[in-house]
CSV table of C-alpha atoms and ligand atoms in Angstrom, one decimal:
chain,number,residue,atom,x,y,z
A,1,MET,CA,32.9,-167.7,-13.8
A,2,PRO,CA,35.9,-169.2,-15.7
A,3,PRO,CA,37.6,-172.1,-13.9
A,4,PHE,CA,40.3,-171.1,-11.4
A,5,ALA,CA,43.7,-170.9,-13.2
A,6,THR,CA,47.0,-169.7,-12.0
A,7,ARG,CA,50.6,-169.7,-13.1
A,8,PHE,CA,54.2,-169.6,-12.2
A,9,ALA,CA,56.1,-167.5,-14.7
A,10,PRO,CA,59.9,-167.6,-14.1
A,11,SER,CA,62.4,-165.9,-16.3
A,12,PRO,CA,65.2,-168.3,-17.2
A,13,THR,CA,68.0,-165.8,-16.3
A,14,GLY,CA,69.3,-168.0,-13.5
A,15,PHE,CA,68.5,-171.0,-11.4
A,16,LEU,CA,65.7,-171.1,-9.0
A,17,HIS,CA,66.2,-170.4,-5.3
A,18,ARG,CA,64.0,-170.8,-2.2
A,19,GLY,CA,62.0,-167.7,-3.0
A,20,HIS,CA,60.9,-169.1,-6.4
A,21,ALA,CA,60.1,-172.4,-4.8
A,22,PHE,CA,57.8,-170.7,-2.3
A,23,SER,CA,56.0,-168.8,-5.1
A,24,ALA,CA,55.7,-171.8,-7.4
A,25,LEU,CA,54.4,-174.1,-4.5
A,26,THR,CA,52.0,-171.4,-3.3
A,27,ALA,CA,50.5,-171.1,-6.8
A,28,PHE,CA,50.4,-174.8,-7.4
A,29,ASP,CA,48.8,-175.5,-4.0
A,30,ALA,CA,46.1,-172.9,-4.7
A,31,ALA,CA,45.3,-174.5,-8.0
A,32,ARG,CA,45.0,-177.9,-6.4
A,33,ALA,CA,42.9,-176.6,-3.6
A,34,ALA,CA,40.5,-174.9,-6.1
A,35,GLY,CA,40.5,-177.9,-8.4
A,36,GLY,CA,41.8,-175.6,-11.0
A,37,ARG,CA,44.6,-175.3,-13.6
A,38,PHE,CA,48.2,-174.6,-13.0
A,39,VAL,CA,50.2,-173.2,-15.9
A,40,LEU,CA,54.0,-172.8,-16.2
A,41,ARG,CA,55.1,-170.0,-18.5
A,42,ILE,CA,58.7,-169.3,-19.4
A,43,GLU,CA,59.3,-165.6,-19.6
A,44,ASP,CA,62.3,-165.5,-21.9
A,45,ILE,CA,61.7,-162.3,-23.8
A,46,ASP,CA,65.1,-161.0,-22.6
A,47,ALA,CA,67.1,-162.8,-25.2
A,48,ILE,CA,70.4,-161.6,-23.8
A,49,ARG,CA,70.0,-162.9,-20.3
A,50,SER,CA,67.8,-165.9,-20.9
A,51,ARG,CA,69.5,-169.3,-21.4
A,52,PRO,CA,68.3,-172.7,-22.4
A,53,GLU,CA,70.3,-174.3,-19.6
A,54,TYR,CA,68.5,-172.2,-17.0
A,55,GLU,CA,65.2,-173.2,-18.5
A,56,ALA,CA,66.1,-176.9,-18.4
A,57,GLY,CA,67.3,-176.4,-14.8
A,58,ILE,CA,64.0,-174.7,-13.8
A,59,LEU,CA,61.9,-177.5,-15.3
A,60,GLU,CA,64.1,-180.1,-13.4
A,61,ASP,CA,63.7,-178.2,-10.1
A,62,LEU,CA,60.0,-177.8,-10.4
A,63,ALA,CA,59.5,-181.4,-11.2
A,64,TRP,CA,61.7,-182.3,-8.2
A,65,LEU,CA,59.4,-180.1,-6.1
A,66,GLY,CA,56.5,-182.2,-7.2
A,67,LEU,CA,54.8,-179.7,-9.5
A,68,GLU,CA,52.9,-180.8,-12.6
A,69,TRP,CA,51.9,-178.3,-15.2
A,70,GLU,CA,49.8,-178.1,-18.4
A,71,GLN,CA,51.5,-179.1,-21.6
A,72,PRO,CA,52.7,-177.6,-23.8
A,73,LEU,CA,54.2,-174.9,-21.7
A,74,ARG,CA,54.2,-171.4,-23.2
A,75,ARG,CA,57.6,-169.9,-24.0
A,76,GLN,CA,57.3,-166.1,-24.6
A,77,SER,CA,60.2,-166.0,-27.1
A,78,GLU,CA,58.0,-168.1,-29.5
A,79,HIS,CA,55.2,-165.5,-29.5
A,80,LEU,CA,57.0,-162.2,-30.2
A,81,ALA,CA,54.8,-161.5,-33.2
A,82,ASP,CA,51.7,-161.5,-31.0
A,83,TYR,CA,53.2,-158.9,-28.7
A,84,HIS,CA,54.3,-156.7,-31.6
A,85,ALA,CA,50.7,-157.0,-33.0
A,86,ALA,CA,49.4,-155.6,-29.7
A,87,ILE,CA,51.9,-152.7,-29.8
A,88,GLU,CA,50.7,-152.1,-33.3
A,89,THR,CA,47.1,-152.0,-32.1
A,90,LEU,CA,48.0,-149.5,-29.5
A,91,ARG,CA,50.0,-147.4,-32.1
A,92,GLU,CA,47.0,-147.3,-34.4
A,93,ARG,CA,44.9,-145.9,-31.5
A,94,GLY,CA,47.5,-143.2,-30.7
A,95,LEU,CA,48.4,-144.7,-27.4
A,96,VAL,CA,52.1,-145.1,-27.9
A,97,TYR,CA,54.8,-142.8,-29.3
A,98,ARG,CA,58.4,-143.1,-30.3
A,99,CYS,CA,60.8,-141.8,-27.7
A,100,PHE,CA,64.4,-141.0,-29.0
A,101,LYS,CA,65.8,-140.0,-25.6
A,102,THR,CA,68.9,-142.0,-24.6
A,103,ARG,CA,69.3,-143.3,-21.1
A,104,ARG,CA,72.0,-140.7,-20.6
A,105,GLU,CA,69.7,-137.9,-21.6
A,106,LEU,CA,67.0,-139.2,-19.3
A,107,ASP,CA,69.5,-139.3,-16.4
A,108,ILE,CA,70.8,-135.8,-16.8
A,109,GLY,CA,70.8,-134.0,-13.4
A,110,ARG,CA,70.2,-137.2,-11.5
A,111,ALA,CA,72.7,-138.3,-8.8
A,112,PRO,CA,73.6,-141.9,-8.9
A,113,HIS,CA,71.8,-142.7,-5.6
A,114,GLU,CA,68.6,-141.0,-6.7
A,115,PRO,CA,65.8,-143.2,-8.3
A,116,ALA,CA,65.0,-142.5,-11.9
A,117,VAL,CA,62.2,-140.0,-12.3
A,118,PRO,CA,59.2,-141.5,-14.1
A,119,TYR,CA,59.3,-140.2,-17.6
A,120,ARG,CA,56.4,-138.4,-19.2
A,121,GLY,CA,56.8,-137.3,-22.8
A,122,ALA,CA,55.1,-136.8,-26.1
A,123,PRO,CA,55.7,-137.6,-29.8
A,124,LEU,CA,58.1,-135.4,-31.6
A,125,PRO,CA,56.8,-133.1,-34.3
A,126,GLU,CA,56.3,-135.1,-37.5
A,127,ARG,CA,59.2,-133.6,-39.4
A,128,GLU,CA,61.7,-134.0,-36.6
A,129,GLU,CA,60.6,-137.6,-36.1
A,130,ALA,CA,61.0,-138.3,-39.8
A,131,GLU,CA,64.5,-136.8,-39.8
A,132,ARG,CA,65.6,-138.9,-36.8
A,133,LEU,CA,64.2,-142.0,-38.3
A,134,ALA,CA,66.0,-141.3,-41.6
A,135,ARG,CA,69.2,-140.9,-39.6
A,136,GLY,CA,68.6,-144.3,-38.1
A,137,ASP,CA,68.4,-143.1,-34.5
A,138,ALA,CA,67.3,-145.7,-32.0
A,139,PHE,CA,64.0,-145.2,-30.3
A,140,ALA,CA,61.7,-146.9,-27.8
A,141,TRP,CA,57.9,-147.2,-28.0
A,142,ARG,CA,56.5,-145.7,-24.9
A,143,LEU,CA,52.9,-145.9,-23.7
A,144,SER,CA,51.5,-142.4,-23.3
A,145,LEU,CA,49.7,-141.9,-20.0
A,146,ASP,CA,48.1,-138.7,-21.3
A,147,ALA,CA,46.6,-140.6,-24.3
A,148,ALA,CA,45.6,-143.5,-22.1
A,149,ALA,CA,43.8,-141.1,-19.7
A,150,ARG,CA,42.0,-139.5,-22.6
A,151,THR,CA,41.0,-142.9,-24.0
A,152,LEU,CA,39.7,-144.2,-20.6
A,153,GLY,CA,38.3,-140.9,-19.3
A,154,GLY,CA,40.9,-140.9,-16.5
A,155,PHE,CA,42.1,-143.7,-14.2
A,156,GLU,CA,39.6,-143.3,-11.4
A,157,ASP,CA,37.7,-146.4,-12.4
A,158,LEU,CA,40.8,-148.6,-12.8
A,159,SER,CA,41.0,-151.1,-9.9
A,160,PHE,CA,41.9,-154.6,-9.1
A,161,VAL,CA,41.2,-157.1,-6.4
A,162,GLU,CA,44.1,-158.0,-4.1
A,163,GLU,CA,43.4,-161.1,-2.1
A,164,GLY,CA,47.0,-161.2,-0.7
A,165,ALA,CA,48.7,-157.9,0.2
A,166,GLY,CA,51.1,-155.4,-1.2
A,167,PRO,CA,54.3,-154.4,0.7
A,168,ASP,CA,52.3,-151.8,2.6
A,169,VAL,CA,49.6,-154.2,3.4
A,170,GLU,CA,47.4,-153.0,0.6
A,171,THR,CA,44.5,-155.4,0.3
A,172,GLY,CA,41.0,-155.7,-1.0
A,173,LEU,CA,39.8,-153.4,-3.8
A,174,ILE,CA,42.8,-151.4,-4.9
A,175,ARG,CA,42.7,-148.3,-7.1
A,176,ALA,CA,45.4,-148.7,-9.8
A,177,CYS,CA,47.9,-145.8,-10.0
A,178,PRO,CA,49.7,-146.3,-13.3
A,179,GLU,CA,51.0,-142.7,-13.1
A,180,THR,CA,53.7,-143.8,-10.6
A,181,ALA,CA,55.6,-145.6,-13.4
A,182,GLY,CA,55.4,-142.8,-16.0
A,183,ASP,CA,55.3,-143.5,-19.7
A,184,ILE,CA,56.6,-147.1,-19.7
A,185,VAL,CA,58.7,-148.5,-22.5
A,186,LEU,CA,56.7,-151.2,-24.4
A,187,ALA,CA,59.4,-152.0,-26.9
A,188,ARG,CA,62.9,-151.1,-27.7
A,189,LYS,CA,65.7,-152.4,-29.9
A,190,ASP,CA,67.5,-154.3,-27.1
A,191,VAL,CA,64.3,-155.2,-25.2
A,192,GLY,CA,62.1,-156.4,-28.1
A,193,VAL,CA,59.0,-156.2,-25.9
A,194,ALA,CA,58.4,-155.2,-22.3
A,195,TYR,CA,57.6,-157.7,-19.6
A,196,HIS,CA,54.3,-155.9,-18.7
A,197,LEU,CA,52.9,-156.3,-22.2
A,198,ALA,CA,53.8,-159.9,-22.6
A,199,VAL,CA,52.4,-160.7,-19.1
A,200,VAL,CA,49.0,-159.2,-19.6
A,201,LEU,CA,48.5,-160.7,-23.1
A,202,ASP,CA,49.6,-164.2,-21.9
A,203,ASP,CA,47.6,-164.1,-18.7
A,204,ALA,CA,44.5,-163.3,-20.8
A,205,LEU,CA,45.3,-165.9,-23.5
A,206,GLN,CA,46.0,-168.6,-20.9
A,207,GLY,CA,42.8,-167.8,-19.0
A,208,ILE,CA,44.6,-166.9,-15.8
A,209,THR,CA,42.0,-166.0,-13.2
A,210,HIS,CA,44.4,-165.6,-10.3
A,211,VAL,CA,47.9,-164.1,-10.4
A,212,ILE,CA,49.8,-165.5,-7.5
A,213,ARG,CA,53.3,-164.0,-7.1
A,214,GLY,CA,55.7,-162.2,-4.8
A,215,GLN,CA,55.1,-158.8,-3.3
A,216,ASP,CA,58.0,-157.4,-5.3
A,217,LEU,CA,55.6,-157.4,-8.3
A,218,PHE,CA,52.8,-155.5,-6.6
A,219,GLU,CA,53.6,-152.2,-8.3
A,220,ALA,CA,53.6,-154.1,-11.6
A,221,ALA,CA,49.9,-154.8,-11.1
A,222,HIS,CA,49.1,-151.1,-11.3
A,223,ILE,CA,50.7,-150.9,-14.8
A,224,GLN,CA,49.3,-154.2,-15.9
A,225,ARG,CA,45.8,-153.1,-14.9
A,226,LEU,CA,46.1,-150.1,-17.3
A,227,LEU,CA,47.3,-152.3,-20.1
A,228,GLN,CA,44.4,-154.7,-19.6
A,229,ALA,CA,42.0,-151.8,-19.8
A,230,LEU,CA,43.6,-150.4,-23.0
A,231,LEU,CA,43.7,-153.8,-24.7
A,232,ASP,CA,40.3,-154.9,-23.5
A,233,LEU,CA,41.5,-157.9,-21.5
A,234,PRO,CA,40.0,-159.4,-18.4
A,235,THR,CA,41.6,-158.4,-15.0
A,236,PRO,CA,42.6,-161.4,-12.9
A,237,THR,CA,42.4,-161.4,-9.2
A,238,TYR,CA,45.8,-160.8,-7.6
A,239,ARG,CA,47.4,-162.6,-4.6
A,240,HIS,CA,50.7,-161.1,-3.8
A,241,HIS,CA,52.5,-163.0,-1.1
A,242,GLY,CA,55.2,-161.9,1.3
A,243,LEU,CA,58.8,-162.6,0.3
A,244,LEU,CA,60.7,-165.3,2.1
A,245,VAL,CA,63.7,-164.0,4.0
A,246,GLY,CA,66.9,-165.9,4.8
A,247,SER,CA,68.5,-166.2,8.2
A,248,ASP,CA,70.2,-162.8,7.6
A,249,GLY,CA,66.8,-161.2,7.3
A,250,LYS,CA,67.3,-160.5,3.6
A,251,ARG,CA,65.1,-161.7,0.8
A,252,TYR,CA,66.4,-164.3,-1.5
A,253,ALA,CA,67.6,-162.9,-4.8
A,254,LYS,CA,69.5,-164.2,-7.8
A,255,ARG,CA,71.9,-161.3,-7.6
A,256,ASP,CA,72.9,-162.1,-4.0
A,257,ASN,CA,73.9,-165.6,-5.1
A,258,ALA,CA,71.1,-167.1,-2.9
A,259,GLN,CA,71.6,-170.9,-2.6
A,260,THR,CA,69.9,-172.5,-5.6
A,261,LEU,CA,67.4,-175.3,-5.4
A,262,ARG,CA,69.8,-177.5,-7.3
A,263,GLU,CA,72.5,-176.8,-4.7
A,264,LEU,CA,70.0,-177.6,-1.9
A,265,ARG,CA,69.1,-180.8,-3.8
A,266,ALA,CA,72.7,-181.8,-4.2
A,267,ALA,CA,73.2,-181.3,-0.5
A,268,GLY,CA,70.4,-183.8,0.2
A,269,ALA,CA,67.4,-181.5,0.8
A,270,THR,CA,64.0,-183.0,0.2
A,271,PRO,CA,60.9,-181.2,-1.2
A,272,GLN,CA,59.1,-182.3,2.0
A,273,ALA,CA,61.7,-180.6,4.2
A,274,LEU,CA,61.7,-177.5,2.1
A,275,ARG,CA,57.9,-177.3,2.3
A,276,ALA,CA,58.0,-177.7,6.0
A,277,GLU,CA,60.7,-175.0,6.4
A,278,MET,CA,58.5,-172.6,4.4
A,279,GLY,CA,55.4,-173.4,6.3
A,280,LEU,CA,53.6,-175.0,3.3
B,1,LIG,N1,58.8,-163.4,-15.0
B,1,LIG,C1,58.7,-162.6,-13.8
B,1,LIG,C2,59.9,-162.9,-12.9
B,1,LIG,O1,60.6,-163.8,-13.1
B,1,LIG,C3,57.4,-162.9,-13.1
B,1,LIG,C4,56.2,-162.3,-13.8
B,1,LIG,C5,54.9,-162.5,-13.0
B,1,LIG,O2,54.7,-163.3,-12.2
B,1,LIG,O3,54.0,-161.7,-13.4
B,1,LIG,O4,60.1,-162.2,-11.9
């Protein structure tokens, strides 16, 4: 068995709050307890929302929390060519197709409060596709669930081990249901590469044996399991943890302007007190 290795993989699109601290400390403590590796990965593929000052702030906060990570850290924006090579591999194997549908076209008939319907499509006929490309129409590369099912002989054998729990207390051996997400977008003009693809490639490359992260990413494991199977990558063990909630009963989130670690720090908080408050 490869040595235990886990990671914390923040996106530098804001400063860290308590929820991140809980996730990072949980992963770090697990690595320590197992005598294993702890990796920090900066998931900055979203070039529009990621900012160097957030990354710098994240590193400062994690060091303040007492975390130590392997050097050099991996910054996804420095490896875009690797992710595109993987998409090319999938393309050669007929697993992805160009989708020209605009967001507006996909949303036709959907009321604002209704969730987006998972999209399932197919490549355009060759001539039509050539015409649209010649016209310079924008497109997304989507992973075809139909082609994936043909390649793998169905998804019945796709599973992963959950040592934590999903939001509905799913635990143990879980059958992956990638169908729920539809044909996911793997690359698009504004999103050079999708989060799921970068994550599975990096987890494999960095030898991650245990993915420890919040339950909000449990559904992602279903999609990521499919990508691992298609790209012939190992499947790590998953440990999704419950999300910390504030005194208002709501989970911490960047968009709710949750108090950041740097604010807590400035107000005199200590890592020890924070750990105690989180039961760590
Ligand atoms: N970068 C993701 C986030 O900030 C986490 C990815 C993961 O842990 O798999 O939410």
